[in-house]
Tab-separated table of C-alpha atoms in Angstrom:
chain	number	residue	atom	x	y	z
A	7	UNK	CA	-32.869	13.515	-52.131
A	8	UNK	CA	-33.129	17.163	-51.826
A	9	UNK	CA	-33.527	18.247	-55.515
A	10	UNK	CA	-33.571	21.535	-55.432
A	11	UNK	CA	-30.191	21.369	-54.101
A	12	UNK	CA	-28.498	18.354	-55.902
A	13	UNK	CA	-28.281	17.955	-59.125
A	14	UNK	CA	-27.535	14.547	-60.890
A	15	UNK	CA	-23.539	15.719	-61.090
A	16	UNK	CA	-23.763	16.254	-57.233
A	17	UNK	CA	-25.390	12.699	-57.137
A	18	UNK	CA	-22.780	11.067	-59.480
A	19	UNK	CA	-19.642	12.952	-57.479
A	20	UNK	CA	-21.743	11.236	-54.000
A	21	UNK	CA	-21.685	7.851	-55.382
A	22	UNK	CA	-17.677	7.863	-56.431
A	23	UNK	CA	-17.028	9.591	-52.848
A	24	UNK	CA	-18.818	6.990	-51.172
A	25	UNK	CA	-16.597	4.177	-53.295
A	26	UNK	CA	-13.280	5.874	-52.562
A	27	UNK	CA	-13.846	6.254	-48.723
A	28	UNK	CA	-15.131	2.797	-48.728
A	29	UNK	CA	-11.954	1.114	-50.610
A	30	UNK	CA	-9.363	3.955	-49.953
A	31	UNK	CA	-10.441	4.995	-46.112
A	32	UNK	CA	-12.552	2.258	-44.454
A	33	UNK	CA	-10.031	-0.148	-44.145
A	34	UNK	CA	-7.178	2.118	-42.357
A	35	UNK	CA	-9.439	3.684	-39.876
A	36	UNK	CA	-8.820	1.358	-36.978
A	37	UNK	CA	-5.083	1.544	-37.101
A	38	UNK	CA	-5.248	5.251	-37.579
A	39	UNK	CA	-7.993	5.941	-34.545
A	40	UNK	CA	-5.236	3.414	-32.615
A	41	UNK	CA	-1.791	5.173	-33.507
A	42	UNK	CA	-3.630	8.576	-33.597
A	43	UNK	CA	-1.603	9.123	-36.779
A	44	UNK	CA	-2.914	9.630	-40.499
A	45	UNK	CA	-0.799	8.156	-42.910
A	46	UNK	CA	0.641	10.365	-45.247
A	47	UNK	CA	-0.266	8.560	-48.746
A	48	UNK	CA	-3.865	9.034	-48.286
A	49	UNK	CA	-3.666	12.872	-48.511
A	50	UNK	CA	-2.040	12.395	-52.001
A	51	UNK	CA	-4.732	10.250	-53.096
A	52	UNK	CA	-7.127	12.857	-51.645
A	53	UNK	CA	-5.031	15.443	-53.571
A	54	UNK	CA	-5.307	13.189	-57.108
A	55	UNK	CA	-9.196	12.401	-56.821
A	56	UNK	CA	-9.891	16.227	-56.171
A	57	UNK	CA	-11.344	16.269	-53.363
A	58	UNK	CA	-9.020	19.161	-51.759
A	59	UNK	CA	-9.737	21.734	-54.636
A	60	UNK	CA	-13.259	21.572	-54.411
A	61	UNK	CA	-13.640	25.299	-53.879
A	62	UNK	CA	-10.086	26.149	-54.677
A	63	UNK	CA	-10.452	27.861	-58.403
A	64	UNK	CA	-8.900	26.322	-61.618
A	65	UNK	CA	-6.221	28.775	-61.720
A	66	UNK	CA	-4.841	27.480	-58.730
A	67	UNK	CA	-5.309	23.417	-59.836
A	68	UNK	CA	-8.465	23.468	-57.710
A	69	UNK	CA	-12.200	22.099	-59.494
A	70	UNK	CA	-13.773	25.306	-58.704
A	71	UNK	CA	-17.247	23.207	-57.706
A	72	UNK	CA	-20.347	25.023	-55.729
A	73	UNK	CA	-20.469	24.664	-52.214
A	74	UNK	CA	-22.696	21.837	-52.356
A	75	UNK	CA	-20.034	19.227	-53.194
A	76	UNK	CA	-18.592	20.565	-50.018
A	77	UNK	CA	-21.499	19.469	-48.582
A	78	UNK	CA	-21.812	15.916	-49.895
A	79	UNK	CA	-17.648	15.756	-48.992
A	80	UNK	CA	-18.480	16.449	-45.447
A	81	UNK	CA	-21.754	14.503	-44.930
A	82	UNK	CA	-19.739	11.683	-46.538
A	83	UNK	CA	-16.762	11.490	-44.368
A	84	UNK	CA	-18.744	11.830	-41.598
A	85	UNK	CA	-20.691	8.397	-42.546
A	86	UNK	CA	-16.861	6.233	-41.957
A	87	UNK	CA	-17.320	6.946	-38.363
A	88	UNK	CA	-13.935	8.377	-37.266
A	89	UNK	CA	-14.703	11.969	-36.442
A	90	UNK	CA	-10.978	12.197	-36.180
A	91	UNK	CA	-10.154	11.640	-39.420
A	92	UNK	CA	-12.778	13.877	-40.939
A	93	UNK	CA	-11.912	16.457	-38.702
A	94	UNK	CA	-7.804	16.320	-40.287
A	95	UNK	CA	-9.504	16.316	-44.053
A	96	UNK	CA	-12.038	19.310	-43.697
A	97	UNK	CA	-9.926	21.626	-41.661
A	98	UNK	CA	-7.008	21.139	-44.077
A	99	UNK	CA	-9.203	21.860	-47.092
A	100	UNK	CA	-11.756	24.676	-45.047
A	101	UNK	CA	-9.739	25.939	-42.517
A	102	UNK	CA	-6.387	26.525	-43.739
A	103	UNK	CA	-6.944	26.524	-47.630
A	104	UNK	CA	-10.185	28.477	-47.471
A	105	UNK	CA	-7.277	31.430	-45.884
A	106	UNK	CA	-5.047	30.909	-48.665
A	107	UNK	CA	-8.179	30.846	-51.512
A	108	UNK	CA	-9.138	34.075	-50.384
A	109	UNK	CA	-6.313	36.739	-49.480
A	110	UNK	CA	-3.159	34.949	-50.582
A	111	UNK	CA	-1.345	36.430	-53.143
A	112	UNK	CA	0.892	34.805	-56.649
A	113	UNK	CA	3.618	33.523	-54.832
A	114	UNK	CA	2.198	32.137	-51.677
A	115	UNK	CA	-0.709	30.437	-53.808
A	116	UNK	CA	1.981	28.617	-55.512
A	117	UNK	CA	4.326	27.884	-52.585
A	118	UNK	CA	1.317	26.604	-50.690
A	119	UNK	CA	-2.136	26.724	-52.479
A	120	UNK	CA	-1.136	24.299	-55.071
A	121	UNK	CA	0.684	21.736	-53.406
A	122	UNK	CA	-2.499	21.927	-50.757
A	123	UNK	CA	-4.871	20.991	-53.431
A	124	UNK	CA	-2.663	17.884	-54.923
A	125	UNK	CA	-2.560	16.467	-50.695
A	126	UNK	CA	1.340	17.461	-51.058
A	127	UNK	CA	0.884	20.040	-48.140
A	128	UNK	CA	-0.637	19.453	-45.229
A	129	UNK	CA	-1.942	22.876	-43.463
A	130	UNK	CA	-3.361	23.504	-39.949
A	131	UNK	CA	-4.892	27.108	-39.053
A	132	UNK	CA	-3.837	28.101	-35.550
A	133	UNK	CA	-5.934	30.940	-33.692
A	134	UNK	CA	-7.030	29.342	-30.573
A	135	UNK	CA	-4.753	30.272	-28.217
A	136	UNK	CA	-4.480	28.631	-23.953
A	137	UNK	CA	-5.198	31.577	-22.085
A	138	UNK	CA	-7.844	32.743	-25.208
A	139	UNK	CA	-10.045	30.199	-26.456
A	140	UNK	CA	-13.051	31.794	-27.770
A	141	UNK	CA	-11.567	35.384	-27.205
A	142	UNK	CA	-9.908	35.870	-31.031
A	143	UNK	CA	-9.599	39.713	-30.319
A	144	UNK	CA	-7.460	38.608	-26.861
A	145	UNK	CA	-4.783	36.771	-28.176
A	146	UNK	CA	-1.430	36.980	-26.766
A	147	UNK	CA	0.613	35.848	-29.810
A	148	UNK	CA	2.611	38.677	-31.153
A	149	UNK	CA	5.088	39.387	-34.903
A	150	UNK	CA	7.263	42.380	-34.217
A	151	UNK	CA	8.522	43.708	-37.619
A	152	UNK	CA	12.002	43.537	-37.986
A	153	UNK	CA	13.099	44.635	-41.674
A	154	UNK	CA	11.890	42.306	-44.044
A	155	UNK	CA	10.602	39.525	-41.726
A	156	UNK	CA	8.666	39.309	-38.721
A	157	UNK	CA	9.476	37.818	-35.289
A	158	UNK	CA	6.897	35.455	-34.054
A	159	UNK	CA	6.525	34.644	-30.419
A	160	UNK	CA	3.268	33.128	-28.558
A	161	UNK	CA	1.315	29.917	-28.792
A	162	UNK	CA	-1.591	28.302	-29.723
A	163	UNK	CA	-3.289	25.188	-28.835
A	164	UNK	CA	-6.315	22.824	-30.019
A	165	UNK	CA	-4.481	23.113	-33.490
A	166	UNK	CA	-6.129	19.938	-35.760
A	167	UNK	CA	-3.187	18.867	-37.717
A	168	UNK	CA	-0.728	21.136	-35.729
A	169	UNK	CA	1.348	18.144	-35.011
A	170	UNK	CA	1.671	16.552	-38.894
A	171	UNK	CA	1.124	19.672	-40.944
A	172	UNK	CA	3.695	21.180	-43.379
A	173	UNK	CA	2.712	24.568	-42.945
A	174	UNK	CA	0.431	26.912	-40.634
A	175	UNK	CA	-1.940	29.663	-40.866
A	176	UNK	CA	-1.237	31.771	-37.926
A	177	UNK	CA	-2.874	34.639	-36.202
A	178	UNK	CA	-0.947	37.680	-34.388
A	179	UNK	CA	-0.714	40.797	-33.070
A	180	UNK	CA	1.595	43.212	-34.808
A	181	UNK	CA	0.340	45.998	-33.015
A	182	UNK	CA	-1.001	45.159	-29.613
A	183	UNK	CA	-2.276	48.632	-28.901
A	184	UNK	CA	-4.921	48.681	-32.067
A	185	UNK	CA	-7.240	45.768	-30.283
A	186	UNK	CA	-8.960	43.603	-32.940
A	187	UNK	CA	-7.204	46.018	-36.039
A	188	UNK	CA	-4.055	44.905	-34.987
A	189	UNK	CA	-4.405	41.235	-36.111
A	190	UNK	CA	-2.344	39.743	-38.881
A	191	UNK	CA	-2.240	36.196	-40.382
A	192	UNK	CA	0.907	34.360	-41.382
A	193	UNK	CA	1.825	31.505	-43.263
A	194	UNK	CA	4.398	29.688	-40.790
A	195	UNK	CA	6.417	27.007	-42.515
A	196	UNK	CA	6.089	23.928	-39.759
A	197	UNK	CA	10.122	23.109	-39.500
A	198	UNK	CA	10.879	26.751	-39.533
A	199	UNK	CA	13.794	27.181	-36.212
A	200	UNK	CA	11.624	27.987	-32.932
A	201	UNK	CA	8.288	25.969	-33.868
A	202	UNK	CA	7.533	23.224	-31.844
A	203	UNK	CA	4.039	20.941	-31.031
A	204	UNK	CA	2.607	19.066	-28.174
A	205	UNK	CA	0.614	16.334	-29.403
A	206	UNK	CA	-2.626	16.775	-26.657
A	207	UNK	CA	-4.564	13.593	-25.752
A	208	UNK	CA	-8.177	13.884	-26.553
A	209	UNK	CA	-11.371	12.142	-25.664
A	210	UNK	CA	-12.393	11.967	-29.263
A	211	UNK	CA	-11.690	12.549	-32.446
A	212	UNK	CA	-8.840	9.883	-31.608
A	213	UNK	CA	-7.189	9.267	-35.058
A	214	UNK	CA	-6.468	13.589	-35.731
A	215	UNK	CA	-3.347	14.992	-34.158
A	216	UNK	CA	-4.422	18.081	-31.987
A	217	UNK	CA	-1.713	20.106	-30.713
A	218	UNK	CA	-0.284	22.994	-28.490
A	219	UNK	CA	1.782	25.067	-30.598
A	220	UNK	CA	4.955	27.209	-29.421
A	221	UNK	CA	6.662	30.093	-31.529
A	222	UNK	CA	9.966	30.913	-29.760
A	223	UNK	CA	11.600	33.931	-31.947
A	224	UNK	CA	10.654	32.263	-35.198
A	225	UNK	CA	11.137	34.464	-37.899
A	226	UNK	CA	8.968	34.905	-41.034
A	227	UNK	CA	9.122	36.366	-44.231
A	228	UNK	CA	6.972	39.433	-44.887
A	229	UNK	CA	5.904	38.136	-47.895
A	230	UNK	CA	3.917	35.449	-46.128
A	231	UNK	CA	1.587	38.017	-45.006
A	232	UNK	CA	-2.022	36.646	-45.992
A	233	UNK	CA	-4.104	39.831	-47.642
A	234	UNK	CA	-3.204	42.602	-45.309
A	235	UNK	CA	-1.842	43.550	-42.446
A	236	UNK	CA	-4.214	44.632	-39.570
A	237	UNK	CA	-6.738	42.483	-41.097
A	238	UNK	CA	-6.238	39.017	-39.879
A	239	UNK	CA	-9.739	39.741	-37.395
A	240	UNK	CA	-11.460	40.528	-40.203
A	241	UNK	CA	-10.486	37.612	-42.032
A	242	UNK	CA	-10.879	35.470	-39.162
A	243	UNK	CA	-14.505	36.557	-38.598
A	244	UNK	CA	-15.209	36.050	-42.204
A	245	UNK	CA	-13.781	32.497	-42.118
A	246	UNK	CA	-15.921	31.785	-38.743
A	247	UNK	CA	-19.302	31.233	-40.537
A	248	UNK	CA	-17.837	29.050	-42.527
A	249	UNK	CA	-16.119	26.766	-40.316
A	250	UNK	CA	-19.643	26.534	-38.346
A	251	UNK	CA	-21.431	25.835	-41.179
A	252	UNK	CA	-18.876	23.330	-41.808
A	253	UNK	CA	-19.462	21.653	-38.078
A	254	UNK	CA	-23.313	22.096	-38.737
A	255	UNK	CA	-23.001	20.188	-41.795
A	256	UNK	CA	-20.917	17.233	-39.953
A	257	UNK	CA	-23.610	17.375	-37.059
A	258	UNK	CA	-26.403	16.634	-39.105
A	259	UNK	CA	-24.791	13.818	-41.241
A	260	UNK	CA	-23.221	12.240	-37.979
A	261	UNK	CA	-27.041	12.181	-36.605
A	262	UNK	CA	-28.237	10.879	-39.841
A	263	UNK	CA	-25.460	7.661	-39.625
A	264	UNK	CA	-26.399	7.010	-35.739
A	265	UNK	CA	-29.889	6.962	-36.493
A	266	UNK	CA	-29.268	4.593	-39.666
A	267	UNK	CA	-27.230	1.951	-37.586
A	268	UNK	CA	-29.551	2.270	-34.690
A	269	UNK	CA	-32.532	1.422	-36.922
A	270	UNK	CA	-30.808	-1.254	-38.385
A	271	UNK	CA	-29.886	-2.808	-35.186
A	272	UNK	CA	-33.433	-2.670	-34.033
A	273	UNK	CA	-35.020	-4.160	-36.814
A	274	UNK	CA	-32.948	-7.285	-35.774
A	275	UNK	CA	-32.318	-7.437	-32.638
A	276	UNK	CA	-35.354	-9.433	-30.757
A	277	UNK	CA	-36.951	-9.533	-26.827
A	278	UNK	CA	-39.658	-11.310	-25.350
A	279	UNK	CA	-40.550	-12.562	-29.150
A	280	UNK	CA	-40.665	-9.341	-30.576
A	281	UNK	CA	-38.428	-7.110	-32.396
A	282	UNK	CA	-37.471	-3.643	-30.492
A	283	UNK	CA	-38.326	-1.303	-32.981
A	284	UNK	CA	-41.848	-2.067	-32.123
A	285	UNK	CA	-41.752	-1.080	-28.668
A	286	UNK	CA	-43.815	1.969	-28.625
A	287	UNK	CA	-41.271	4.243	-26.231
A	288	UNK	CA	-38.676	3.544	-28.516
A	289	UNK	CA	-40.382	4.300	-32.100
A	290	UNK	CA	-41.404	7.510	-30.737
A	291	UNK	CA	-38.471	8.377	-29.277
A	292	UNK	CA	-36.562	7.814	-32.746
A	293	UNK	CA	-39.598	9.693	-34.772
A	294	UNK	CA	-38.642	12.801	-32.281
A	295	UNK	CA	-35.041	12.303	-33.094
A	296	UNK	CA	-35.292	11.784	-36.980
A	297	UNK	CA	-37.934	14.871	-36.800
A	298	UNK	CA	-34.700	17.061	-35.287
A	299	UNK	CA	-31.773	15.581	-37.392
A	300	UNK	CA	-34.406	16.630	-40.302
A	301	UNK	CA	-35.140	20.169	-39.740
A	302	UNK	CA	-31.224	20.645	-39.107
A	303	UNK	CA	-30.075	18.685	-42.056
A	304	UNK	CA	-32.942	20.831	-43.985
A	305	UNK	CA	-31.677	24.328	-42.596
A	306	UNK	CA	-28.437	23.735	-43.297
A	307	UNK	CA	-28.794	22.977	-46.834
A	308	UNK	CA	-30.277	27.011	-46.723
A	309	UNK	CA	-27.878	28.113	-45.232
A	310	UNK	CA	-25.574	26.647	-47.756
A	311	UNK	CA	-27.284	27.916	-50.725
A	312	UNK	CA	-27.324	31.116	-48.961
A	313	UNK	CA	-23.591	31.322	-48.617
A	314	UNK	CA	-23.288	29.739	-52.586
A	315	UNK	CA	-25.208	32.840	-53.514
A	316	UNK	CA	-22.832	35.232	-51.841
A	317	UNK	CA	-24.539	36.342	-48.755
A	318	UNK	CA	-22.773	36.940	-45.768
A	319	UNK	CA	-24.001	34.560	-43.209
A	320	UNK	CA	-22.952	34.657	-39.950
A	321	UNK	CA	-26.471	34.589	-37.778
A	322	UNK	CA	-27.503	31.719	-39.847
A	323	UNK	CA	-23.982	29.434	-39.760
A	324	UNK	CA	-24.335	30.357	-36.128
A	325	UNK	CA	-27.482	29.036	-35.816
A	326	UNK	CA	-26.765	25.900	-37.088
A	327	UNK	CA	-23.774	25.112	-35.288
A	328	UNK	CA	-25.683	25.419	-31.836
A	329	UNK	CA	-28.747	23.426	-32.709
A	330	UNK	CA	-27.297	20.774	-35.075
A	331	UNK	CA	-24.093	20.148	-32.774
A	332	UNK	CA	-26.747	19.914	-29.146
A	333	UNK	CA	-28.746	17.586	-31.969
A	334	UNK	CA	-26.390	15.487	-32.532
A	335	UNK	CA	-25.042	15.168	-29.261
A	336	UNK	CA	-28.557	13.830	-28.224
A	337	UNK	CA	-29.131	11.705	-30.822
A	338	UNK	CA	-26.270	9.881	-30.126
A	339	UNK	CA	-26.646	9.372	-26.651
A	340	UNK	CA	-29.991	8.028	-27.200
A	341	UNK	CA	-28.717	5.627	-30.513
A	342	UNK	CA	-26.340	4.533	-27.639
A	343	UNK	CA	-29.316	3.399	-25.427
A	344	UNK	CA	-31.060	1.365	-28.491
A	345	UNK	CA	-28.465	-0.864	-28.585
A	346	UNK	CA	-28.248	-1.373	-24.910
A	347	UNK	CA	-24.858	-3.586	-23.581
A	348	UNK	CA	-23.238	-3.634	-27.215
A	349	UNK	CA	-23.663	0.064	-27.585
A	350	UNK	CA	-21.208	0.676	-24.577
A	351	UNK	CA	-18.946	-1.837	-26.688
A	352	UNK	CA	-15.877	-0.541	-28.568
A	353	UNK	CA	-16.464	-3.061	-31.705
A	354	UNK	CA	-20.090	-1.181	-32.211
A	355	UNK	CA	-19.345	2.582	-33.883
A	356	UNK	CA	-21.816	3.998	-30.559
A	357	UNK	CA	-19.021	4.523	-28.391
A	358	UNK	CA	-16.935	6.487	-30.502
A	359	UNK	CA	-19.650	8.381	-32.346
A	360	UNK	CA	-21.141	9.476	-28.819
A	361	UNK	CA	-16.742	10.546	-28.004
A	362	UNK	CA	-16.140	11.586	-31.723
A	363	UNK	CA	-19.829	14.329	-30.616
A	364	UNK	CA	-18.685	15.905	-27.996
A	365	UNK	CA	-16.403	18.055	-29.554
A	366	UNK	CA	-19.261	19.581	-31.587
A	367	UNK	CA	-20.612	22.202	-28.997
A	368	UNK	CA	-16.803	23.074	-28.294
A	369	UNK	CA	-14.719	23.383	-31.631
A	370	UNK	CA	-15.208	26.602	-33.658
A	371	UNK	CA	-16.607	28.373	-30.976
A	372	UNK	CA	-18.333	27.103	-28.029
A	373	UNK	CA	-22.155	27.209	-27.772
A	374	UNK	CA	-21.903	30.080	-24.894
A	375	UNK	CA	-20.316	31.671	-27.392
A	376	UNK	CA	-22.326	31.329	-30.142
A	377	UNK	CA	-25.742	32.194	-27.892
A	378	UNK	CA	-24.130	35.567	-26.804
A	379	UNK	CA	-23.515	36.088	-30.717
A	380	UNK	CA	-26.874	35.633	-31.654
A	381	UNK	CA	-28.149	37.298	-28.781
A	382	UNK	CA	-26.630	40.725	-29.872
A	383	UNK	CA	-27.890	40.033	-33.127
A	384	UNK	CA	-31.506	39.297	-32.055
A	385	UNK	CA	-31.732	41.507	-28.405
A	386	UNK	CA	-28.926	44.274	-29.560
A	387	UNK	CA	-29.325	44.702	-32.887
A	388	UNK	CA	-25.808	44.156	-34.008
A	389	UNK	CA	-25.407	44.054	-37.391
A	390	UNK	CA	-22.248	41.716	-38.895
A	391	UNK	CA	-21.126	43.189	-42.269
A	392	UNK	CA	-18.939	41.125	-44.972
A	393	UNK	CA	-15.604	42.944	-44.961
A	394	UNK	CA	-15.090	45.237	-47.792
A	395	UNK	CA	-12.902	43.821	-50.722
């Protein structure tokens, strides 16, 4: 293992994650990749083991841990093989909470912080909008001040959670004529009057509830205002290279579980008297893949201790979202094709791995996206700056 990364604490914290998920996850993961539905107790045992307050500080109930027991957290849930499920943990803990760790104020870090690190709350962060995607600064979504409160009207959609949560981070426009300035986020309680969710039917990622979201006149409180307003974009942007560095992270330890099942499969499985990991085509095709999954595994952890030491990161997450996620993509394709017949078989994890990988070059940002980002870094000479505190 990387030592100059993990310490033995990080190594002791792997080893108890790996026992919980095994006797607390494992066994629920079929029924909940079936019914598409998470059952609510295993967010409360989430909630008592820690795992949600990883970077949440003390003062809010969190463990206030470096980011690299983030990392083991994702790698780890990425190794039960239900991308679905991973996806509902992480974005509740790194998309929603990592809003509410950094601009929420006293009473909204009690009304929602706290009860998010115990697995009592359930959060979703809605920015994504149908007519939008990509385009953050284009969203339709609008809160029109009206004394105290605000009146929310707009949608959103490809919402992890949306459909389960308790609450939602949500992006508007309170003043459509200032562009990207006039963003603001909201905390949106889930049952408030004029919220409603479609649950959307997805290729992978089978056992998360993705949604459409509609906001028909809801009204909410100014105080639910997250930081300031006018500087939702901001906050948004900020939050971006985390979430990639998030679905870099996943990439890498999804490739790193395909490759150890493949490997395993070949060292058994036999034709014409000899076992296939001694074809030739094949060991060299899984030396080139190992090679990859290695340098992105390896660049991740840099960017990570990057971001740990306070550097603002966006070319690098970037980065590793678009090579990681294409990695991983191939690498399970090809771990598909090792096991031949019974990799096209639901009972083997190939199928849903390859499904459960797709989403990678999509979610957080598509990899057209993300090229045209680093391109004006690289050809333009754009310059992203951490937003001033």
């Amino acid at each position: 293992m990387q030592r100059m990364y993990f310490t033995e604490e990080h190594q002791l914290f792997r080893e108890s994650l790996k026992e919980f998920l095994k006797k607390e996850v494992s066994p629920h993961i079929e029924k909940w990749e079936e019914t598409g539905t998470i059952d609510r107790f295993i967010w409360k045992k989430f909630g008592e083991m820690g795992y949600f307050g990883l970077a949440t500080p003390e003062a809010d109930g969190g463990l206030g841990l470096d980011l690299f027991y983030t990392v083991i957290f994702l790698e780890e849930l990425q190794r039960i093989n239900s991308g679905g499920f991973a996806a509902a943990m992480w974005a509740h803990a790194y998309l929603a909470m990592t809003h509410l760790n950094k601009n929420a104020g006293e009473h909204l870090r009690k009304k929602y912080l706290e009860p998010s690190v115990l697995g009592e709350k359930i959060g979703c962060l809605g920015v994504s909008e149908p007519f939008g995607g990509s385009d953050v600064a284009g969203m339709r979504t609008t809160a029109a001040k009206e004394g105290d409160s605000y009146t929310l009207n707009g949608s959103k959609t490809f919402i992890t959670n949306g459909v389960y949560c308790d609450y939602m981070i949500v992006a508007a426009k309170t003043d459509a004529s200032a562009g990207n300035k006039g963003i603001t986020i909201f905390v949106v309680d889930r049952n408030s009057k004029g919220v409603s969710a479609n649950k959307l039917n997805k290729l992978g990622w089978r056992a998360s509830d993705t949604a459409e979201l509609a906001f028909d006149n809801v009204r909410v409180p100014a105080a639910n205002i997250l930081g300031e307003e006018g500087k939702g974009f901001t906050y948004i942007m900020e939050a971006f290279a985390l979430e990639r560095l998030v679905m870099g992270i996943n990439a890498h330890a999804r490739a790193d579980y395909a490759l150890e099942y493949a490997l395993q499969y070949m060292s058994e499985r036999e034709t014409f008297g000899k076992k296939i990991n001694q074809y030739q085509a094949l060991r060299h095709r899984i030396a080139d893949l190992y090679a990859d999954m290695e340098m992105c595994r390896e660049y991740n952890y840099s960017v990570a201790y990057k971001m740990e030491q306070g550097e603002y990161v966006v070319k690098e997450a970037t980065i590793s979202k678009l090579r990681s996620t294409k990695m991983a993509d191939e690498v399970a394709y090809d771990c598909l094709q090792f096991l031949g017949g019974y990799g096209y078989i639901e009972d083997y994890p190939m199928a849903r791995l390859l499904r459960d990988s797709r989403l990678g070059p999509i979610g957080g940002g598509t990899s057209e996206i993300l090229r045209e980002i680093i391109a004006k870094i690289v050809i333009d000479k754009k310059e992203y700056r951490a937003p001033k505190s």
